[in-house]
PDB file of C-alpha atoms in Angstrom:
ATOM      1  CA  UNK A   1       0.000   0.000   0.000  1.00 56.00           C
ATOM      2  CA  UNK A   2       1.508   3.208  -1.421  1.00 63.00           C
ATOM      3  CA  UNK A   3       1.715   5.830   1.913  1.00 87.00           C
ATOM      4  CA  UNK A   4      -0.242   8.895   0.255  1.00 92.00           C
ATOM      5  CA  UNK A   5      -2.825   7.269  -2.237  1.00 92.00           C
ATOM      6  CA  UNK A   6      -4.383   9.595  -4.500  1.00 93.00           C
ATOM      7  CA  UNK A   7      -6.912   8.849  -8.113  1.00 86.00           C
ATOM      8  CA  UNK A   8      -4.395  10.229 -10.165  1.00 82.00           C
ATOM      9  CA  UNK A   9      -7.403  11.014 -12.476  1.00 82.00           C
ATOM     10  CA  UNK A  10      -8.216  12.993 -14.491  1.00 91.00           C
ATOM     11  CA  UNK A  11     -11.132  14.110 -13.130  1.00 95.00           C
ATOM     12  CA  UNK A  12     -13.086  16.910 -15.199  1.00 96.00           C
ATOM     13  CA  UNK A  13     -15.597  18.860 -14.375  1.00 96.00           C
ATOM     14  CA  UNK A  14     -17.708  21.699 -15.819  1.00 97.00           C
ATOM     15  CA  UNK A  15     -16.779  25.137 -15.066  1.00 97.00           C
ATOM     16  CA  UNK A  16     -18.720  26.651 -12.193  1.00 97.00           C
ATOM     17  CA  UNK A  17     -18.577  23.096 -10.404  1.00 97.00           C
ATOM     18  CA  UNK A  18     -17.244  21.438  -7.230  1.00 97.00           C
ATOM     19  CA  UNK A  19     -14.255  19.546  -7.649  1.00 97.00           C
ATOM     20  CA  UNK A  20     -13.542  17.446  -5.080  1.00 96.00           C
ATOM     21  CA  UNK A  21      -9.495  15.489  -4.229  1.00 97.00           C
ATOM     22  CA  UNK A  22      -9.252  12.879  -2.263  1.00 96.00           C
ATOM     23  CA  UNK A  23      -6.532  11.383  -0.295  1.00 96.00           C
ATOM     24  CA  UNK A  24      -5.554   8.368   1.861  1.00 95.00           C
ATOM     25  CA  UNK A  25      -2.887   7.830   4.059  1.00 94.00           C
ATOM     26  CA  UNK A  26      -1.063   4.968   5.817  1.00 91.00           C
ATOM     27  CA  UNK A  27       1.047   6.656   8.786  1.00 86.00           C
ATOM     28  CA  UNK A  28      -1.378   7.489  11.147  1.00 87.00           C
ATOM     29  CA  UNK A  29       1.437   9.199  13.237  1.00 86.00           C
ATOM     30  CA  UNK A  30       0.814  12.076  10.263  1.00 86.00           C
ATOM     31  CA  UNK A  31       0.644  15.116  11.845  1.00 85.00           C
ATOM     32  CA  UNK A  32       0.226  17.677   9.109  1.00 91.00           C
ATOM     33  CA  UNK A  33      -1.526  18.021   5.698  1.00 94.00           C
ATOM     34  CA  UNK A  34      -1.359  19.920   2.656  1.00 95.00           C
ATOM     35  CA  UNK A  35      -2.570  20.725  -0.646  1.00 97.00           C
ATOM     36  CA  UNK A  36      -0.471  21.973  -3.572  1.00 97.00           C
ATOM     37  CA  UNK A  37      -1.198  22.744  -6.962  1.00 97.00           C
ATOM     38  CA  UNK A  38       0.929  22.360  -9.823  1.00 97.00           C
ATOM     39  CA  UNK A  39       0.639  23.544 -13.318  1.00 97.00           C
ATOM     40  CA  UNK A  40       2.259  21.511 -15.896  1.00 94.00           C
ATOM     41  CA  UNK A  41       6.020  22.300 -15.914  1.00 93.00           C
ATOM     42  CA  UNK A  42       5.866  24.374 -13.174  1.00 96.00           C
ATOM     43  CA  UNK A  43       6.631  23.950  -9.364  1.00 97.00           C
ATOM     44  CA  UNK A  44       3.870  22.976  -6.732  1.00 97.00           C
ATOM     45  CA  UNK A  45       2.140  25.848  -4.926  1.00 96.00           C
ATOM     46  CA  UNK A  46       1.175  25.335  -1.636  1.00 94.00           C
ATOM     47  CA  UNK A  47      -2.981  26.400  -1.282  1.00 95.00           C
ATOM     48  CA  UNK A  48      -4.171  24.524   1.563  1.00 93.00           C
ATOM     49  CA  UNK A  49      -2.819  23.366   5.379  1.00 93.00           C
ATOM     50  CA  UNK A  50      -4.736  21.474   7.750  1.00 95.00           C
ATOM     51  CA  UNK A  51      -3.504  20.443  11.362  1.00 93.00           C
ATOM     52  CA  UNK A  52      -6.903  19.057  12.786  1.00 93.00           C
ATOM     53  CA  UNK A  53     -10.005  17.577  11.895  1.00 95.00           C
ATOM     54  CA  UNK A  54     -12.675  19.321  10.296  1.00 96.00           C
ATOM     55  CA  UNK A  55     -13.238  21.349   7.954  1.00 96.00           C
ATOM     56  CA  UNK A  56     -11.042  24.603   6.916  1.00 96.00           C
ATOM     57  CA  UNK A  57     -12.137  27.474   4.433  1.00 97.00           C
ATOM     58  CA  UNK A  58     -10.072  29.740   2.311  1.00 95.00           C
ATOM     59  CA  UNK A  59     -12.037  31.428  -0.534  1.00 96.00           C
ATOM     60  CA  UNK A  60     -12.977  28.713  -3.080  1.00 97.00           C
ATOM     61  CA  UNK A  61     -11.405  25.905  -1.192  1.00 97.00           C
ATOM     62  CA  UNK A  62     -12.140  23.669   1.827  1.00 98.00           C
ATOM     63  CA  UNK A  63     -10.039  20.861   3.138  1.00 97.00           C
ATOM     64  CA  UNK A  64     -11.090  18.531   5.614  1.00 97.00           C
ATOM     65  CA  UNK A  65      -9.292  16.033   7.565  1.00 96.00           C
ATOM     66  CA  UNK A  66     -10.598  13.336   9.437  1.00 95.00           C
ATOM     67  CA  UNK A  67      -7.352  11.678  11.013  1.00 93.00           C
ATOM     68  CA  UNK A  68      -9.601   8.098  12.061  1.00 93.00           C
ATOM     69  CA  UNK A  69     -10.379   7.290   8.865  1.00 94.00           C
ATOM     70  CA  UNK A  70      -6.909   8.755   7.806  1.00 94.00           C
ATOM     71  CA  UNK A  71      -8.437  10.636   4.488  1.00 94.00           C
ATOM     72  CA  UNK A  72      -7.961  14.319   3.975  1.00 96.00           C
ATOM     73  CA  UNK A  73      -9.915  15.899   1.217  1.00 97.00           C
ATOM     74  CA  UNK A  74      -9.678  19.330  -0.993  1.00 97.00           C
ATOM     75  CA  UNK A  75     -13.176  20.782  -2.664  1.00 97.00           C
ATOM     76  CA  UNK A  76     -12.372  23.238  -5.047  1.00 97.00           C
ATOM     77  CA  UNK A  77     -15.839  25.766  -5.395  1.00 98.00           C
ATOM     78  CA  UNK A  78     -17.343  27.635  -8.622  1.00 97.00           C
ATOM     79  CA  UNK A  79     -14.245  25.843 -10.385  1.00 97.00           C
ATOM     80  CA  UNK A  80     -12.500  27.674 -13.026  1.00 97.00           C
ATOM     81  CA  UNK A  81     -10.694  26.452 -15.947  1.00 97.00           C
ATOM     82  CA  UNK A  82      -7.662  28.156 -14.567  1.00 97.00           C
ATOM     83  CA  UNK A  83      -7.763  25.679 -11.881  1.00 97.00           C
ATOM     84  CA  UNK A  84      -6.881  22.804 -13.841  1.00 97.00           C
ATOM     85  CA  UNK A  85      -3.520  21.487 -12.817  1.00 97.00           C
ATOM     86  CA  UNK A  86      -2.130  18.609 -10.766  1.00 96.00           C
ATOM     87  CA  UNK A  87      -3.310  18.541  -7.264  1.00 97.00           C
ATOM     88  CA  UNK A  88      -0.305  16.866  -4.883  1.00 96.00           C
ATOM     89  CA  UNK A  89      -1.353  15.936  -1.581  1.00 96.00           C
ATOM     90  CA  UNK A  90       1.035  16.075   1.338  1.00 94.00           C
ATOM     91  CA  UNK A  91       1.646  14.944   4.781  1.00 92.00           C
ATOM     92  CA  UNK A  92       4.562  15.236   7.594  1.00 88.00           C
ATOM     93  CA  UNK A  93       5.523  12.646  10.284  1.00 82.00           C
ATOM     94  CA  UNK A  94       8.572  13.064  12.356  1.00 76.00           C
ATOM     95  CA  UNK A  95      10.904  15.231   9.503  1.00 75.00           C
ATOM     96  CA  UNK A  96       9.738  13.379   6.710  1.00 81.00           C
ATOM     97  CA  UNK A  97       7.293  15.231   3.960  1.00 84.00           C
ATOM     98  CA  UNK A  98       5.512  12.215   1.684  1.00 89.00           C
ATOM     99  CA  UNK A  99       3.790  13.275  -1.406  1.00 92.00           C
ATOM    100  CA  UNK A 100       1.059  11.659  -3.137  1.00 93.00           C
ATOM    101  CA  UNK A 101       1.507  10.853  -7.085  1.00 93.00           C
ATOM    102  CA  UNK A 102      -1.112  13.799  -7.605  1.00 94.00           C
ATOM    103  CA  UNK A 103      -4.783  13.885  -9.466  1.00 96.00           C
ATOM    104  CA  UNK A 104      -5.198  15.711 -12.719  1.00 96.00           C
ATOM    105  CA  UNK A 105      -7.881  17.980 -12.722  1.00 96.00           C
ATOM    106  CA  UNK A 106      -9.470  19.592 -15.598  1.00 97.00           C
ATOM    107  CA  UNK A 107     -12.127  22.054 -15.919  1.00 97.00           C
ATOM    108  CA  UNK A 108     -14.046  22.280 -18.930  1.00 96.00           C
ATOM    109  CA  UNK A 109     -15.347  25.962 -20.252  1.00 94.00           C
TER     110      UNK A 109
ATOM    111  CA  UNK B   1      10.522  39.380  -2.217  1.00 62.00           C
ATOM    112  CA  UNK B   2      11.770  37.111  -5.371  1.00 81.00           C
ATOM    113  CA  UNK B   3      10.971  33.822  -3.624  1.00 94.00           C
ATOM    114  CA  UNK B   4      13.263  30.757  -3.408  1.00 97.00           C
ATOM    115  CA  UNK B   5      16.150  31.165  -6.665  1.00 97.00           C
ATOM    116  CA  UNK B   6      17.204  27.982  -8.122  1.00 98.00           C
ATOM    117  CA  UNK B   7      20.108  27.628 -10.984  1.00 97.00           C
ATOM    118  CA  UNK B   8      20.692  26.614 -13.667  1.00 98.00           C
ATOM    119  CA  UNK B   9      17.148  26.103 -15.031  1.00 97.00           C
ATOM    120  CA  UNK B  10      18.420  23.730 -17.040  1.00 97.00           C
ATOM    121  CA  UNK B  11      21.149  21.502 -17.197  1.00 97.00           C
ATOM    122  CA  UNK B  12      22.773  18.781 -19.463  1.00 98.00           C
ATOM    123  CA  UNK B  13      25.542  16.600 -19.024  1.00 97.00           C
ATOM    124  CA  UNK B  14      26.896  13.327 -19.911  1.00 97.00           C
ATOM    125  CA  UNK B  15      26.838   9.927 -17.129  1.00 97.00           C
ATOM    126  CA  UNK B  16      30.227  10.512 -14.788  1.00 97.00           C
ATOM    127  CA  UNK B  17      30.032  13.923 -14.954  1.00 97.00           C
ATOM    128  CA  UNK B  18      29.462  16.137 -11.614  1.00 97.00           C
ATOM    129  CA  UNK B  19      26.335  18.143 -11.375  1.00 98.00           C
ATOM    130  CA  UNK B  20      26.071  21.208  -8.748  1.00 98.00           C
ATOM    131  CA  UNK B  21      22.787  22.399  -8.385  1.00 98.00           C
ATOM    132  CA  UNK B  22      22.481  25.618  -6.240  1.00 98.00           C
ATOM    133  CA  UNK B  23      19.354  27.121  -4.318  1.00 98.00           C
ATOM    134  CA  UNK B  24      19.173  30.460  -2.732  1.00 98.00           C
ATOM    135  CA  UNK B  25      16.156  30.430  -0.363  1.00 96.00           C
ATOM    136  CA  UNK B  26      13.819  32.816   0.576  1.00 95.00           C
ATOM    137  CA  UNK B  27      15.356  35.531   3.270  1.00 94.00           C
ATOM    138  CA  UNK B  28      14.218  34.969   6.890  1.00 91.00           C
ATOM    139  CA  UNK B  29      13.247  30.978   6.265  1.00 93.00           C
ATOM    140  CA  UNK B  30      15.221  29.160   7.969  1.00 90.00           C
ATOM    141  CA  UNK B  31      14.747  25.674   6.774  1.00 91.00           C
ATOM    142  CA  UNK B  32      15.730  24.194   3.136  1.00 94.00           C
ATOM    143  CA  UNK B  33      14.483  21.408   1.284  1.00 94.00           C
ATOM    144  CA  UNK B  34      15.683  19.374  -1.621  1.00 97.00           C
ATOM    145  CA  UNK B  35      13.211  17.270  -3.586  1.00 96.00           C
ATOM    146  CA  UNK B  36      13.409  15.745  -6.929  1.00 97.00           C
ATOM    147  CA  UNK B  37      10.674  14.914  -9.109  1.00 96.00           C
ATOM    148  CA  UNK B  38       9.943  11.680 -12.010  1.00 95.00           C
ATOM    149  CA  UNK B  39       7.356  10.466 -13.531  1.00 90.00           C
ATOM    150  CA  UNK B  40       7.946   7.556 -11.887  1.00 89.00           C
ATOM    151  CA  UNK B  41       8.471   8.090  -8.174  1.00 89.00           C
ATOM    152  CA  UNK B  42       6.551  11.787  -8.288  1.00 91.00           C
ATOM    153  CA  UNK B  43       8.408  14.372  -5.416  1.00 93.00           C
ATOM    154  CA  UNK B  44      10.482  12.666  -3.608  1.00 92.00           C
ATOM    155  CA  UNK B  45      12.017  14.490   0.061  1.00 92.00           C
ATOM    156  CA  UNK B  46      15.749  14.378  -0.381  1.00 94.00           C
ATOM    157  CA  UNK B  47      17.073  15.949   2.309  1.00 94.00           C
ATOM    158  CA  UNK B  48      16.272  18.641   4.973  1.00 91.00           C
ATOM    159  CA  UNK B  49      18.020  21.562   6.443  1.00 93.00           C
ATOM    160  CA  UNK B  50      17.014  23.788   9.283  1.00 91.00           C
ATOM    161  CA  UNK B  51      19.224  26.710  10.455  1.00 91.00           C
ATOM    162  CA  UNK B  52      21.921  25.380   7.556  1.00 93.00           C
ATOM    163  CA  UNK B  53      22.075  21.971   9.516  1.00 93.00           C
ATOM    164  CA  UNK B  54      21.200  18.844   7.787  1.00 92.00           C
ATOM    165  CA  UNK B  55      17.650  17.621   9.619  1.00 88.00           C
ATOM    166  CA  UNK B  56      17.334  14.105   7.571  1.00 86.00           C
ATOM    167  CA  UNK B  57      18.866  12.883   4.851  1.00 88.00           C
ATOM    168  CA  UNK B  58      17.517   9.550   4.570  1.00 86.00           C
ATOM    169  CA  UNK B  59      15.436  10.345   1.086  1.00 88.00           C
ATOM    170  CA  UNK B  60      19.031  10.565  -0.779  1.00 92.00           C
ATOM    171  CA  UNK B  61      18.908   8.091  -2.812  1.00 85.00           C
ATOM    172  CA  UNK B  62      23.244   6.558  -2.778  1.00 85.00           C
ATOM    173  CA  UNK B  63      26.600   8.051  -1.827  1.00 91.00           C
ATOM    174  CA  UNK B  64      27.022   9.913  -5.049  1.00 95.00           C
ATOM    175  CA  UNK B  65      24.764  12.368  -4.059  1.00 96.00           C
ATOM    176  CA  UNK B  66      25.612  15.183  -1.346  1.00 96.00           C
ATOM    177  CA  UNK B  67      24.198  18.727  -0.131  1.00 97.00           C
ATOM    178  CA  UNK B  68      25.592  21.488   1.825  1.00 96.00           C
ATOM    179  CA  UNK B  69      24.027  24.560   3.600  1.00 96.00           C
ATOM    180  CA  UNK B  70      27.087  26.809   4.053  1.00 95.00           C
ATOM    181  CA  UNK B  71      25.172  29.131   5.389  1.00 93.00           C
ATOM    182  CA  UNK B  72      21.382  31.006   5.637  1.00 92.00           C
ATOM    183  CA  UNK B  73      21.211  31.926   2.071  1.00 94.00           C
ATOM    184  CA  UNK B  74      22.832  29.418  -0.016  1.00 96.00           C
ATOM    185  CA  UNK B  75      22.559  25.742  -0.441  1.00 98.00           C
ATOM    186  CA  UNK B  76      24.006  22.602  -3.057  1.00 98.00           C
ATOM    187  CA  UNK B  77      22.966  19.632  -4.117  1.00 98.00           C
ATOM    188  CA  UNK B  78      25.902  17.967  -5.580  1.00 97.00           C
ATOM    189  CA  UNK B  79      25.542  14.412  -7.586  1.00 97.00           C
ATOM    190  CA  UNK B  80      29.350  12.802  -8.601  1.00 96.00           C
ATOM    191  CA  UNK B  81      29.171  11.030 -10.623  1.00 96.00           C
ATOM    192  CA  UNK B  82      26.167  11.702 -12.486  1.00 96.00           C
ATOM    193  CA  UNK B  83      24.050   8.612 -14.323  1.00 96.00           C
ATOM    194  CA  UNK B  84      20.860   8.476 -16.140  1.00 97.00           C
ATOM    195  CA  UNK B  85      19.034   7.538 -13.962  1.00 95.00           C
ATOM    196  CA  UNK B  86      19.361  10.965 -12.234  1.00 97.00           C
ATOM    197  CA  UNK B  87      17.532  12.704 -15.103  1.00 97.00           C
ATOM    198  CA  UNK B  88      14.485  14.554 -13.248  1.00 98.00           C
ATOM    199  CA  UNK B  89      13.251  17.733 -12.038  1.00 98.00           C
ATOM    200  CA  UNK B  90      14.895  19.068  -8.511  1.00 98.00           C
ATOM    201  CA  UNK B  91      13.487  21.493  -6.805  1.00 98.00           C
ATOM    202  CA  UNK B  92      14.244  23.555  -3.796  1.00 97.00           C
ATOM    203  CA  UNK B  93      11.967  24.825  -1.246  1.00 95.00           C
ATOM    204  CA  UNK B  94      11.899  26.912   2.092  1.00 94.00           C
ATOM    205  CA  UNK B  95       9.753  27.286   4.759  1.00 91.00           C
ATOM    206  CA  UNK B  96       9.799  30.033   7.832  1.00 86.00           C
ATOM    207  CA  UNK B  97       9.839  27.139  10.574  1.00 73.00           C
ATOM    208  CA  UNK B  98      10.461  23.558  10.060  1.00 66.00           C
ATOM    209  CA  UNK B  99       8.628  21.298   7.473  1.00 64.00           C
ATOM    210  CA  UNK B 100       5.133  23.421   7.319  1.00 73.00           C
ATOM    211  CA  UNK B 101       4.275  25.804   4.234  1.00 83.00           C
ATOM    212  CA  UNK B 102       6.933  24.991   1.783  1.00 90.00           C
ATOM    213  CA  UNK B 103       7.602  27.875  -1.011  1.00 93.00           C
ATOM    214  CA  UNK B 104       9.350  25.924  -3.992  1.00 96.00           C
ATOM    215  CA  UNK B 105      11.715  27.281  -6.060  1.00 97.00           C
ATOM    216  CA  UNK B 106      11.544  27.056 -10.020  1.00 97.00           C
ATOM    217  CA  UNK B 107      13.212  23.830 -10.578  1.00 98.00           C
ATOM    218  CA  UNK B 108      16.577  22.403 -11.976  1.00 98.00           C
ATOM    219  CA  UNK B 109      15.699  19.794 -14.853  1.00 98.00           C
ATOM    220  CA  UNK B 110      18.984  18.064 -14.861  1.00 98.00           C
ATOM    221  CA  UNK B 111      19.193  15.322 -18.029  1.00 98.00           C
ATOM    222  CA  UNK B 112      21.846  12.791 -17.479  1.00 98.00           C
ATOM    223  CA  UNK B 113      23.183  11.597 -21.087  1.00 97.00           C
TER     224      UNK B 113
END
């Protein structure tokens, strides 16, 4: 079982819908999670951290962690087509950052 | 602020050679980050800096590869000799405190003839 498991897609939606990520982790000694997007040849951009469960909000995204069933989630709002990228899911346990292999996400005008 | 600097961009060279890849980060983080990126393997953690001392370095990969932090502003990855096999995309990234919100630099995409 890889340690961040993510659909590496693509998933495409219509613009103006919810996209929704999902990720599953392994090490349940994770102790923090992140988003990042990356654009194709570009480096990853960092647009989400979560610490605890629940949900948090910033703008058109909400992540939510729930650390017992060891998934952590990004919904992307009113999607654009300028969000379509790679979204890379992250976690950190005891100086170690694991990355997921990323899910493609398009958004279709 | 101009974020984290990596150079070269781009870089070339033939198996045996030695590849330097450098990485200014961003002014008043104080922990570095080397990762490396492949189709295969996706972003892989090399190795980890904070306050120019090497954290972990358990993600690099053999003996031919090596990184310094000589001090706040300035870090290498070195790989000697180079092979194939090294061809990817490294990047560098910085954060203010420990491994939290990491700001990556542009990249290195090193290609290993």
């Amino acid at each position: 079982q890889k340690e961040v498991e993510q659909n590496s897609g693509p998933l495409s939606v219509p613009e103006g819908a919810i996209a929704s990520l999902n990720c599953t982790y392994s090490d349940r000694g994770s102790q923090s999670f992140f988003w990042y997007r990356q654009y194709s040849g570009k480096s990853p951009e960092l647009i989400m951290s979560i610490y605890s469960n629940g949900d948090k909000e910033d703008g058109r995204f909400t992540a939510q962690l729930n650390k017992a069933s060891q998934y952590v989630s990004l919904l992307i709002r009113d999607s654009q087509p300028s969000d379509s990228a790679t979204y890379l899911c992250a976690l950190y346990n005891n100086n170690d950052m694991r990355f997921g292999a990323g899910t493609r996400l398009t958004v279709k005008p | 602020d101009a974020g984290v600097i990596q150079s070269p961009r781009h870089e070339v060279t033939e198996m045996g050679q030695e590849v330097t890849l450098r990485c200014k980060p961003i002014s008043g983080h104080n922990s570095l980050f080397w990762y490396r990126q492949t189709m295969m393997r996706g972003l892989e953690l090399l190795i980890y800096f904070n306050n120019n001392v090497p954290i972990d370095d358990s993600g690099m990969p053999e003996d031919r590869f090596s990184a310094k932090m000589p001090n706040a502003s300035f870090s290498t990855l070195k790989i000697q000799p180079s092979e194939p096999r090294d061809s990817a995309v490294y990047f560098c990234a910085s954060s203010y405190t420990g491994i939290n919100e990491q700001f990556f630099g542009p990249g290195t995409r090193l290609t290993v003839l």
